[in-house]
CSV table of N, CA, C and O and ligand atoms in Angstrom, one decimal:
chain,number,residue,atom,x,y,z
A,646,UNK,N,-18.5,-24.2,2.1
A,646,UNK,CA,-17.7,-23.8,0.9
A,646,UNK,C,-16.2,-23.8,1.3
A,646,UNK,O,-15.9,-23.3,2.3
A,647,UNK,N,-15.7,-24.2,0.7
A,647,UNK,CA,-14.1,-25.0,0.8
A,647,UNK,C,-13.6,-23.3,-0.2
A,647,UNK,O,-13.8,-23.2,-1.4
A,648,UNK,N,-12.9,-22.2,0.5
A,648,UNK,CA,-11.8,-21.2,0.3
A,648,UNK,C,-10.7,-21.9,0.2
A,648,UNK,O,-10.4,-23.0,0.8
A,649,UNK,N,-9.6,-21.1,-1.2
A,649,UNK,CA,-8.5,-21.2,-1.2
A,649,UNK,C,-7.9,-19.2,-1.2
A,649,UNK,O,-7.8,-18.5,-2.2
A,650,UNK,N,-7.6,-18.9,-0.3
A,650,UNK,CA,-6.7,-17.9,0.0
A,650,UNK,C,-5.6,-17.2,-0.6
A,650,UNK,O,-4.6,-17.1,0.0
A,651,UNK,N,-5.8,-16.7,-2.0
A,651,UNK,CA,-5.4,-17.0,-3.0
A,651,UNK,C,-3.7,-15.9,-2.4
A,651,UNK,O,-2.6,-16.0,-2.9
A,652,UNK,N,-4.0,-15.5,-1.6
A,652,UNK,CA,-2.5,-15.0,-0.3
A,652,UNK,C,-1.7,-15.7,0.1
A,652,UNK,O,-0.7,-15.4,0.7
A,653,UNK,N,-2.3,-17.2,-0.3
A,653,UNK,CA,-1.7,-18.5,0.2
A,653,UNK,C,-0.6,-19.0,-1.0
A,653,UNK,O,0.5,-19.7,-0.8
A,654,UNK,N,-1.3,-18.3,-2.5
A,654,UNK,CA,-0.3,-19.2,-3.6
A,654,UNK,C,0.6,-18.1,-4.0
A,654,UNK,O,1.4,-18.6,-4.7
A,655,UNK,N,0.9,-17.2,-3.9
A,655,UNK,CA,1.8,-16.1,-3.6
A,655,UNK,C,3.0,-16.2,-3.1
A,655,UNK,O,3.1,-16.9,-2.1
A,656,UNK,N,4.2,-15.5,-3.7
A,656,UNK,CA,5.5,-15.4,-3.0
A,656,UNK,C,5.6,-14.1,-2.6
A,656,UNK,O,5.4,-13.1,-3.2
A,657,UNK,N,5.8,-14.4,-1.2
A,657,UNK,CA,6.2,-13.1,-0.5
A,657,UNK,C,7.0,-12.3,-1.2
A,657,UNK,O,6.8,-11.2,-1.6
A,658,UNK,N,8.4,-13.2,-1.3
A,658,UNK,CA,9.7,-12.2,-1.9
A,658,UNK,C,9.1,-11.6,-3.5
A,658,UNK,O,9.4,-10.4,-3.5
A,659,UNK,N,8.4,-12.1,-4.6
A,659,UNK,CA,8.0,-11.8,-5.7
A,659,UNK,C,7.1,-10.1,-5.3
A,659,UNK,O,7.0,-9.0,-5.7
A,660,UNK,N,6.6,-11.0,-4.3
A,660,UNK,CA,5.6,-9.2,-4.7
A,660,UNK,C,5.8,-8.2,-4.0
A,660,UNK,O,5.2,-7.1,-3.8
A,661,UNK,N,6.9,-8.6,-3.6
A,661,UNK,CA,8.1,-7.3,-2.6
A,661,UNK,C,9.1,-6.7,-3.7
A,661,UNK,O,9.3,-5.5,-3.9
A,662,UNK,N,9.7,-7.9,-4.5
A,662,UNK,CA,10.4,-7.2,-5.7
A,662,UNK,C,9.5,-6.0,-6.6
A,662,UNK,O,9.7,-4.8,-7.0
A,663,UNK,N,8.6,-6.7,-6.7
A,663,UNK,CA,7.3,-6.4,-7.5
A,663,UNK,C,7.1,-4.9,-7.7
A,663,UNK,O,7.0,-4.2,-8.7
A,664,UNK,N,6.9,-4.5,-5.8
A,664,UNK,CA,6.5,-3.3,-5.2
A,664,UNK,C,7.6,-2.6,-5.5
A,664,UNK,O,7.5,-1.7,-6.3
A,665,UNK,N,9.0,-3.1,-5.0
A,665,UNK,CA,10.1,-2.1,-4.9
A,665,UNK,C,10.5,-1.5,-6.6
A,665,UNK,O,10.8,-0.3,-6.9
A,666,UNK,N,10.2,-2.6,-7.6
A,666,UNK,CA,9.9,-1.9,-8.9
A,666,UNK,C,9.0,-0.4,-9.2
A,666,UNK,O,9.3,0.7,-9.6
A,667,UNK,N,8.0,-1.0,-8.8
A,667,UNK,CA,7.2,0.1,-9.1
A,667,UNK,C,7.0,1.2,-7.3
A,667,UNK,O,6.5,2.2,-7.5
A,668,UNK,N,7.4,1.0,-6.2
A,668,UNK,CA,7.2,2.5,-5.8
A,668,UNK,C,8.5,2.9,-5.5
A,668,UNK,O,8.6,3.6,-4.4
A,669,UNK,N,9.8,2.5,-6.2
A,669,UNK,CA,10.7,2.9,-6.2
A,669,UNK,C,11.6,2.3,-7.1
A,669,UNK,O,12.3,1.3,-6.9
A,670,UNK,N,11.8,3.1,-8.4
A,670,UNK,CA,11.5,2.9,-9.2
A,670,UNK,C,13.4,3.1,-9.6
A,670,UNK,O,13.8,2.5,-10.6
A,671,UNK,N,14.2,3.7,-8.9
A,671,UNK,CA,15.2,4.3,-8.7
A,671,UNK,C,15.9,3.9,-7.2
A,671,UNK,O,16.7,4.4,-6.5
A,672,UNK,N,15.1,2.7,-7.2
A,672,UNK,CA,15.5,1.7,-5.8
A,672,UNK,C,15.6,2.8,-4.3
A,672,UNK,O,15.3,3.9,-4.2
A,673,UNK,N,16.1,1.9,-3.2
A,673,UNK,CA,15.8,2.5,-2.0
A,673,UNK,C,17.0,3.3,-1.2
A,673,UNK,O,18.2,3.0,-0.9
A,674,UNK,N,16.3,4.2,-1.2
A,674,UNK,CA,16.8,5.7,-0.9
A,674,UNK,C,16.4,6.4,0.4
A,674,UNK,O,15.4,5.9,0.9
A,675,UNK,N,16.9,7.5,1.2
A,675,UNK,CA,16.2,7.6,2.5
A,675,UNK,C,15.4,9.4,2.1
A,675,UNK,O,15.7,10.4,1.4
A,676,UNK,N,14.6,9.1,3.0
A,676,UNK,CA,13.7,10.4,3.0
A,676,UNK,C,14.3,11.6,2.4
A,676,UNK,O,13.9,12.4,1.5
A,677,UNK,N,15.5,11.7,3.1
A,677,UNK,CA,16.5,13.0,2.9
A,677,UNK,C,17.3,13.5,1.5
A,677,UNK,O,17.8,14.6,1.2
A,678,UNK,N,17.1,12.2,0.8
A,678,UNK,CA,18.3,11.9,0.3
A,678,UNK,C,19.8,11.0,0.1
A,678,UNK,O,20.7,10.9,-0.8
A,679,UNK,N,19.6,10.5,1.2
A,679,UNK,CA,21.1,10.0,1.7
A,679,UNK,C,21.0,8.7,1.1
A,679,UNK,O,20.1,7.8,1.4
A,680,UNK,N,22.1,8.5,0.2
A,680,UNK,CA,22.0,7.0,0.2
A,680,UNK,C,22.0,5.8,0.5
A,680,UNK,O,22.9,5.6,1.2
A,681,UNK,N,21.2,4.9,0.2
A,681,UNK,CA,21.3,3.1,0.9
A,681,UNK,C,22.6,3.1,0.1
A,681,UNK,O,22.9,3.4,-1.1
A,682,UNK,N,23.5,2.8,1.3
A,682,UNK,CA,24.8,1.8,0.8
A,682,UNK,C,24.4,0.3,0.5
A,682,UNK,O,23.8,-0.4,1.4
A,683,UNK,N,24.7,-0.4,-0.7
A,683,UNK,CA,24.3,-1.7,-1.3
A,683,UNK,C,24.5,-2.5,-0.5
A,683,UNK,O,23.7,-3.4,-0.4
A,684,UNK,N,25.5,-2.7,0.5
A,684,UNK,CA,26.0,-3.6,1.3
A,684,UNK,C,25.6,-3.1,3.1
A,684,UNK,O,26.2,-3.7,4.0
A,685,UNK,N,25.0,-2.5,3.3
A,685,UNK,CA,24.6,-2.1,4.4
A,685,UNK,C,23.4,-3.2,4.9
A,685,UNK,O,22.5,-3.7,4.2
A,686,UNK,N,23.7,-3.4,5.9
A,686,UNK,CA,22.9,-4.9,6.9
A,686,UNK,C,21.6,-3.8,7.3
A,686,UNK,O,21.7,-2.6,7.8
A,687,UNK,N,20.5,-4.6,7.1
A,687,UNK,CA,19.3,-4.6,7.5
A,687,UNK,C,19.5,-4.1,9.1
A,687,UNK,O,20.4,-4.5,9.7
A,688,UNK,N,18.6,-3.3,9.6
A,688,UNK,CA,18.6,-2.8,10.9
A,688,UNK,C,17.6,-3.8,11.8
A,688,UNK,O,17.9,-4.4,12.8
A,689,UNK,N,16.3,-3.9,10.9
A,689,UNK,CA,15.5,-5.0,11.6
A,689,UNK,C,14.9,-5.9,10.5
A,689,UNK,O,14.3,-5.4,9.5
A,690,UNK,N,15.1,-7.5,10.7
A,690,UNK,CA,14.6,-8.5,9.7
A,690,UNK,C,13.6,-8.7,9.9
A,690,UNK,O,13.0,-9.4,9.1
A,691,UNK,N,12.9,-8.4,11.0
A,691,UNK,CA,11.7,-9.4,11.6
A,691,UNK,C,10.4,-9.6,10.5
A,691,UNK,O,9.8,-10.7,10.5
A,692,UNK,N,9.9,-8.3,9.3
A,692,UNK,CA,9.5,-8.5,8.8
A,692,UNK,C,9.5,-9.0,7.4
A,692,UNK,O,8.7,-8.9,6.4
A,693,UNK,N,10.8,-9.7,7.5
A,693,UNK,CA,11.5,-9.8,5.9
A,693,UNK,C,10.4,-10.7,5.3
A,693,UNK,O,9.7,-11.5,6.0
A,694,UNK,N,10.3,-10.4,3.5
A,694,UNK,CA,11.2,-9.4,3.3
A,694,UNK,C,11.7,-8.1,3.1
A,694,UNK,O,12.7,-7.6,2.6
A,695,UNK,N,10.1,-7.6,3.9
A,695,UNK,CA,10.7,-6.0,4.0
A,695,UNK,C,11.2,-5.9,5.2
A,695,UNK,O,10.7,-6.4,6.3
A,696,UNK,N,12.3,-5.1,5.0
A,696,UNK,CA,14.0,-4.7,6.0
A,696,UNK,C,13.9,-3.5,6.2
A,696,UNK,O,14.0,-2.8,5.2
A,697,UNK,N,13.7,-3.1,6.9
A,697,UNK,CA,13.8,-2.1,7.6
A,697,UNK,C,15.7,-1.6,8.2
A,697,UNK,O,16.4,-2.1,9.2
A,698,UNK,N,16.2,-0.4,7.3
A,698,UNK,CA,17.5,0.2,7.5
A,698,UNK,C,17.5,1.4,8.1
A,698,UNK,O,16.5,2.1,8.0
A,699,UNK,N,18.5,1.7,8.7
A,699,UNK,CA,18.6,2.6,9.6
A,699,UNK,C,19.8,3.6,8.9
A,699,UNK,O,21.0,3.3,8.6
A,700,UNK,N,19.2,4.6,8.7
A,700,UNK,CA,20.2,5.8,8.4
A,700,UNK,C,21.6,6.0,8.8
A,700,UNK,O,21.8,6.6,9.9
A,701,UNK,N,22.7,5.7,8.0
A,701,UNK,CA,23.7,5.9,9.0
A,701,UNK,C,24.5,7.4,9.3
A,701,UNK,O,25.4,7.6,10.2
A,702,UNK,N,24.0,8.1,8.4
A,702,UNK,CA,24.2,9.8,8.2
A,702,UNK,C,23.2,10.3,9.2
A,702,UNK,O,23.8,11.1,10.0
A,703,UNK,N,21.6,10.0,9.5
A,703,UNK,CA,20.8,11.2,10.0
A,703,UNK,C,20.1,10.0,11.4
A,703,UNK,O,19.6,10.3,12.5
A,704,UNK,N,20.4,8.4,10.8
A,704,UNK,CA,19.6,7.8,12.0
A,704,UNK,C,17.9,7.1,11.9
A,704,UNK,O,17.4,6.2,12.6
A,705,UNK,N,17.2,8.0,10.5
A,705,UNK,CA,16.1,7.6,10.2
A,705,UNK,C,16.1,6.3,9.4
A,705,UNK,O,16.8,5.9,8.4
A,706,UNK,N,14.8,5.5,10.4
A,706,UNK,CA,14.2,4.3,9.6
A,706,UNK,C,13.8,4.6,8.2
A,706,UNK,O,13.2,5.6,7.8
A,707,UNK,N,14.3,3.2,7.4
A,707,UNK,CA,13.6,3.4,6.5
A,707,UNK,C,13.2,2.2,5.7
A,707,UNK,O,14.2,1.4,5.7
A,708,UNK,N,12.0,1.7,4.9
A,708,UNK,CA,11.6,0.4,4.1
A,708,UNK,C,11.1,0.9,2.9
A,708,UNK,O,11.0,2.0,2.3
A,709,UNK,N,10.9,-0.5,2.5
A,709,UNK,CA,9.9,-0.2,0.9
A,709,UNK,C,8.5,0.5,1.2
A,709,UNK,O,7.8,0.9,0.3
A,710,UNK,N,8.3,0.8,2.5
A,710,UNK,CA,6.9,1.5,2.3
A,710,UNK,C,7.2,3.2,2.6
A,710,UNK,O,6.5,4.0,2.0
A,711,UNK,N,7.7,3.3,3.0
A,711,UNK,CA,8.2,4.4,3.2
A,711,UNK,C,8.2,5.7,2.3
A,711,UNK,O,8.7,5.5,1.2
A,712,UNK,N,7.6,7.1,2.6
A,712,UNK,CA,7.2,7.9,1.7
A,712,UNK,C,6.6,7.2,0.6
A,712,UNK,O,7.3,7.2,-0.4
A,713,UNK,N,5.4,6.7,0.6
A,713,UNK,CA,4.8,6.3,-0.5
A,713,UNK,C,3.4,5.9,-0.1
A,713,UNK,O,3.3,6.2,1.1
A,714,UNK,N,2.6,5.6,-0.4
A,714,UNK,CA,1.3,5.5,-0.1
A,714,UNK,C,1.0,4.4,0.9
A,714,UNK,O,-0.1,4.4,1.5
A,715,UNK,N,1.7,3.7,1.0
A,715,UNK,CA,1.5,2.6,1.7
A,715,UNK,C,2.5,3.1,3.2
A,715,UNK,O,3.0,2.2,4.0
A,716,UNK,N,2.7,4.2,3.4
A,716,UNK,CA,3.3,3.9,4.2
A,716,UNK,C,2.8,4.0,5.7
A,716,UNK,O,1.8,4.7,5.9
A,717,UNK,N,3.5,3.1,6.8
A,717,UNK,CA,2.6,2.9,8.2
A,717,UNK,C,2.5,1.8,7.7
A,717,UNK,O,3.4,1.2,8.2
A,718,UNK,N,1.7,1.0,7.0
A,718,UNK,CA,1.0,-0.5,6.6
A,718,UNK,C,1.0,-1.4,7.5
A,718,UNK,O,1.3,-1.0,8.6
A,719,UNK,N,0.8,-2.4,7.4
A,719,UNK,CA,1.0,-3.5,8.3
A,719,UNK,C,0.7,-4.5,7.8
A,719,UNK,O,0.5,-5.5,8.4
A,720,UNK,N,0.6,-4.5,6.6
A,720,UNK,CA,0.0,-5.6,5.5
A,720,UNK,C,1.2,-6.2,4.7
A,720,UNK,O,2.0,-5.5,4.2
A,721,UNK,N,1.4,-7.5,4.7
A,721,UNK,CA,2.6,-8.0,4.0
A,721,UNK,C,2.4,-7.7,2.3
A,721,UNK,O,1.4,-7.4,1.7
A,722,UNK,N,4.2,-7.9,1.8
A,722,UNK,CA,3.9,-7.2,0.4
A,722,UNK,C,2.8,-8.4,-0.4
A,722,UNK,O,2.1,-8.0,-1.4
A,723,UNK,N,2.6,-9.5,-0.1
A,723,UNK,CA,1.6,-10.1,-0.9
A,723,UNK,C,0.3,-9.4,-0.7
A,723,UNK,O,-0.3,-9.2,-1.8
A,724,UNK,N,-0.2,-9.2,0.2
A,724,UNK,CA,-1.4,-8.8,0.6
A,724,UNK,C,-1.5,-7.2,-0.1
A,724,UNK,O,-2.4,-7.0,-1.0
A,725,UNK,N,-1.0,-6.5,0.1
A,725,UNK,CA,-1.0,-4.9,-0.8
A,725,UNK,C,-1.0,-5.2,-2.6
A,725,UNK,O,-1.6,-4.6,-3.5
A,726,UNK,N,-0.1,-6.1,-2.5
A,726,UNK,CA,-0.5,-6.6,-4.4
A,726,UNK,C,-1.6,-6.9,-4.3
A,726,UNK,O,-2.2,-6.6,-5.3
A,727,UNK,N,-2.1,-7.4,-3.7
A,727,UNK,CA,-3.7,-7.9,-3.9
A,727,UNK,C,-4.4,-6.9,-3.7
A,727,UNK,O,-5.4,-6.9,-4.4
A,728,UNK,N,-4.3,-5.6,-2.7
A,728,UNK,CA,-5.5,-4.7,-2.5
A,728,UNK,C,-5.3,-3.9,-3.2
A,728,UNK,O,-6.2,-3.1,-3.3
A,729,UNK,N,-3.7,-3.7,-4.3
A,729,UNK,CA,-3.8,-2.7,-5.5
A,729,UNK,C,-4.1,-3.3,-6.7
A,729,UNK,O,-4.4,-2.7,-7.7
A,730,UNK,N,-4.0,-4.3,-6.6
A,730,UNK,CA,-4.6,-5.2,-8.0
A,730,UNK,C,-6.6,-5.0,-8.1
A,730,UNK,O,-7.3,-4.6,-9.0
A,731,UNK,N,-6.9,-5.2,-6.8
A,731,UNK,CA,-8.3,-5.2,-6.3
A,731,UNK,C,-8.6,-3.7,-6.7
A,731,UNK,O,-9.4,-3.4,-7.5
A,732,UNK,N,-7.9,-2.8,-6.2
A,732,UNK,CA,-8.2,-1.1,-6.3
A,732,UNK,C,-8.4,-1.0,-7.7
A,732,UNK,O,-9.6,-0.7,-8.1
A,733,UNK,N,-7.4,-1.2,-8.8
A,733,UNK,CA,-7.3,-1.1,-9.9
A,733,UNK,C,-8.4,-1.9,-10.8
A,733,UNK,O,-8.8,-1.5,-12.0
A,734,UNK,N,-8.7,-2.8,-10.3
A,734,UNK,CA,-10.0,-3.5,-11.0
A,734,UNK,C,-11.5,-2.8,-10.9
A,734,UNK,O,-12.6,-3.1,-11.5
A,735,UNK,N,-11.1,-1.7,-9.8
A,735,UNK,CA,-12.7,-1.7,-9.1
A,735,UNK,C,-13.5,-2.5,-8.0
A,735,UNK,O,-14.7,-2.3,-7.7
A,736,UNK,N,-12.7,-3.3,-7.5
A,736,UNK,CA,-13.4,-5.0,-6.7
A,736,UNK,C,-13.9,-3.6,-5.1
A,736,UNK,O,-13.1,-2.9,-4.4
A,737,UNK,N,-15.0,-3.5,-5.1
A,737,UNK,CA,-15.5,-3.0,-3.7
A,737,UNK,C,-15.2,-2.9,-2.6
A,737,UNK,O,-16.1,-3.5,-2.2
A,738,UNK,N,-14.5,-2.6,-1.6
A,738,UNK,CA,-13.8,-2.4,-0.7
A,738,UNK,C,-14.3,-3.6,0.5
A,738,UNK,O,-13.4,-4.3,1.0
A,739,UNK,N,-15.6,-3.7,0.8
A,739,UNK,CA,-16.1,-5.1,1.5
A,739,UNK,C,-15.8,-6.0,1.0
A,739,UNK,O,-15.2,-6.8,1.6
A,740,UNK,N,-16.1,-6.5,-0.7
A,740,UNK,CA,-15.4,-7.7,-0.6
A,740,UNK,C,-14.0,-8.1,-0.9
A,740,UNK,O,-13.6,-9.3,-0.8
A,741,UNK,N,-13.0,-6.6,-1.4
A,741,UNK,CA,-11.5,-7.0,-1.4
A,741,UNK,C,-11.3,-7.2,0.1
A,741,UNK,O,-10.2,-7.7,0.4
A,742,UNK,N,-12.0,-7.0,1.0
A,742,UNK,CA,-11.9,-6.2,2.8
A,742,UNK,C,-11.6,-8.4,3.1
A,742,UNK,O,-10.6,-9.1,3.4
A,743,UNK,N,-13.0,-8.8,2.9
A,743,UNK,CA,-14.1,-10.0,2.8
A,743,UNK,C,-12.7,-11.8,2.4
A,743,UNK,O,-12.5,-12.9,2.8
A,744,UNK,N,-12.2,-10.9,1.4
A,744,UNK,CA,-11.6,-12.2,0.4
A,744,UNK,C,-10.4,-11.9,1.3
A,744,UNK,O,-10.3,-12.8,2.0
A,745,UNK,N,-9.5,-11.1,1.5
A,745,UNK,CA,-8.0,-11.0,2.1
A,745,UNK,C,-8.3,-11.0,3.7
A,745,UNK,O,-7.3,-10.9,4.4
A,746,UNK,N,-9.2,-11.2,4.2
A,746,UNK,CA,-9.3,-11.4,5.4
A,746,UNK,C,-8.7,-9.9,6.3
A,746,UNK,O,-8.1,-9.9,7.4
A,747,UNK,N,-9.1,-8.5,5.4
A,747,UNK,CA,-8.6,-7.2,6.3
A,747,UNK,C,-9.6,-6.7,6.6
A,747,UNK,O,-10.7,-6.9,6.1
A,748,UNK,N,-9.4,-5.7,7.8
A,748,UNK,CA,-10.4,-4.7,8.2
A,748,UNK,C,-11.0,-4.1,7.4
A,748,UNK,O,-10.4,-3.8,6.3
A,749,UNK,N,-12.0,-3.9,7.6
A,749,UNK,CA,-12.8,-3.3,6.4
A,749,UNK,C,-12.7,-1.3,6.9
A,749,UNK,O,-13.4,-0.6,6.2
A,750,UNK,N,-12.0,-0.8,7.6
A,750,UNK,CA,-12.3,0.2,8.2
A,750,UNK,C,-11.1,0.7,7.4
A,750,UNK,O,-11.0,1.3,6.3
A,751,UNK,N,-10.2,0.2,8.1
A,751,UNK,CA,-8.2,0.6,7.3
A,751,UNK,C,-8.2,0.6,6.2
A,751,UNK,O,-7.6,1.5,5.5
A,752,UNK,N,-9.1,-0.6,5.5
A,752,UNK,CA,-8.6,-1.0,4.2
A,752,UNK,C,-9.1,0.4,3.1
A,752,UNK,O,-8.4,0.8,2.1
A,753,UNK,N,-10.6,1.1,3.6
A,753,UNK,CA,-11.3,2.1,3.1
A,753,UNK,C,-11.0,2.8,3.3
A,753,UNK,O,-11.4,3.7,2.5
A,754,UNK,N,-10.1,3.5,4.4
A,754,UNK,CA,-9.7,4.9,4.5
A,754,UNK,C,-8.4,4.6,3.6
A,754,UNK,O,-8.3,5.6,2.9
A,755,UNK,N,-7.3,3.6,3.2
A,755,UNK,CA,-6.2,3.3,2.5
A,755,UNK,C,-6.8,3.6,1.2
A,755,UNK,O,-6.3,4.5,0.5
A,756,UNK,N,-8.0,2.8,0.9
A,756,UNK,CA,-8.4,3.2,-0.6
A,756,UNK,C,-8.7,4.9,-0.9
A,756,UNK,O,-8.6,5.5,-2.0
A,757,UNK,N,-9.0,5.6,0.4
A,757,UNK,CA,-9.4,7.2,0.0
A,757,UNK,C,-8.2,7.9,-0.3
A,757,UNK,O,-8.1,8.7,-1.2
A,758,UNK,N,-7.3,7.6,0.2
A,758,UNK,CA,-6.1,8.1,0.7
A,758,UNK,C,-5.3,8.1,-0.8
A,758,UNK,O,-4.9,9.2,-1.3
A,759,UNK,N,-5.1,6.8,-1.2
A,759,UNK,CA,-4.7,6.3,-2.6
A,759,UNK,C,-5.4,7.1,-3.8
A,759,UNK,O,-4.8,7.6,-4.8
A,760,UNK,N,-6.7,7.2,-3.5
A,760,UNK,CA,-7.2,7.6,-4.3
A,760,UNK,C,-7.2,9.7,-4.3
A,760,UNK,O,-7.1,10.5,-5.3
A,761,UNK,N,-7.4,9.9,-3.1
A,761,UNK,CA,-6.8,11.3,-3.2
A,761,UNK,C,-5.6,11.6,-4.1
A,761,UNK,O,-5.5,12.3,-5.1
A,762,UNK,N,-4.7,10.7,-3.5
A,762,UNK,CA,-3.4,11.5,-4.2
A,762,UNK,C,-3.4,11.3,-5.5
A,762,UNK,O,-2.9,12.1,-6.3
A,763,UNK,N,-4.2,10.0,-6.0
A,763,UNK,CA,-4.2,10.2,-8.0
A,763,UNK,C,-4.9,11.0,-8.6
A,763,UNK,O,-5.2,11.0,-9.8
A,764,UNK,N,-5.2,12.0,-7.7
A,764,UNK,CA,-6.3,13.3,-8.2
A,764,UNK,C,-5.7,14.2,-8.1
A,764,UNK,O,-6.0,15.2,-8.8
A,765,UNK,N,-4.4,14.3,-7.1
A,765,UNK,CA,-3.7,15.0,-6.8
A,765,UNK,C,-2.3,15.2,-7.9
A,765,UNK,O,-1.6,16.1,-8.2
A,766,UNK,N,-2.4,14.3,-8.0
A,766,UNK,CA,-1.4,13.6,-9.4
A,766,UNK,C,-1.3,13.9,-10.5
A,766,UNK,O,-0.4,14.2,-11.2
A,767,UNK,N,-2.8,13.6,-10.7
A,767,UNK,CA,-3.5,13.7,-12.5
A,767,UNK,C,-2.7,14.4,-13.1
A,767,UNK,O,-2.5,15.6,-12.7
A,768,UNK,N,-2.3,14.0,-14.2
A,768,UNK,CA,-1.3,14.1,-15.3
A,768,UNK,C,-2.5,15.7,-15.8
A,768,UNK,O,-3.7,15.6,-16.1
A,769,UNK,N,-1.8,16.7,-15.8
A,769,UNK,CA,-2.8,17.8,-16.4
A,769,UNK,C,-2.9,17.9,-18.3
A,769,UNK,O,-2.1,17.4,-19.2
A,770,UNK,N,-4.2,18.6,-18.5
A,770,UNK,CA,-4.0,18.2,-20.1
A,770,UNK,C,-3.0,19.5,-20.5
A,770,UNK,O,-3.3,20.4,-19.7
A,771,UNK,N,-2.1,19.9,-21.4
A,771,UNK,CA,-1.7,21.0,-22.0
A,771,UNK,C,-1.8,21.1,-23.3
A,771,UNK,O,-1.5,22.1,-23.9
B,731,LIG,ZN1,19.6,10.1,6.4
C-alpha cells in the first residue's frame, strides 16, 4: 500500500500561525506577564518556526507552546494540527498514534491531559 503522509502536504509556518491564533489569542507574552518586545531576536531558531525567546526582564524561556496544553511537546506545529484536528473528530488514539507516525504512549497521556482540562473548563450552565 503506497502512503501519502498527509504531514508531508502541510506548511509548517501555516499551522504555526494557525496555533499562535488560537492558543494565543492576544499573541506572545511571557509567563509573568512581561512583554514580547515585537522586534526582539529569537533566542533559539533551531526549531523554527517555533522560536524560542528569552525573557529580557526575568531571563525565562518562552514559545508558542508554552503555558498551554501543549506545552513540553516535541511535535512540530504541523503535527499537533493534526492530533487536535484528530482529538476533535474522535479519530482513536492508535490510529491518529498509527497515521502521524507518534508514540502511541505520549500521544494518549496528551489526549488525557487535553481532555482533563476541558472538564476543567467547561463553560458552567447559570
Ligand atoms: Zn519575564
Amino acid at each position: 500500500m503506497i502512503r501519502f503522509p498527509i504531514s508531508n502536504l502541510l506548511s509548517e509556518q501555516k499551522c504555526y500561525d494557525e496555533l499562535l491564533d488560537t492558543l494565543h489569542p492576544n499573541g506572545l507574552h511571557y509567563k509573568n506577564g512581561h512583554p514580547l518586545p515585537p522586534n526582539q531576536s529569537p533566542h533559539d531558531r533551531s526549531r523554527a518556526p517555533i522560536l524560542d525567546y528569552r525573557c529580557r526582564e526575568c531571563g525565562n524561556v518562552f514559545n508558542l507552546f508554552t503555558n498551554t496544553v501543549w506545552a513540553g511537546t516535541h511535535y512540530t506545529c504541523t503535527t499537533v494540527m493534526l492530533v487536535m484536528r484528530g482529538f476533535v473528530q474522535g479519530t482513536p488514539t492508535l490510529q491518529l498514534a498509527d497515521e502521524l507516525g507518534l508514540d502511541y504512549g505520549t500521544l494518549l497521556a496528551r489526549r488525557h491531559q487535553i481532555q482533563q482540562l476541558a472538564l476543567e473548563h467547561k463553560p458552567t450552565d447559570s
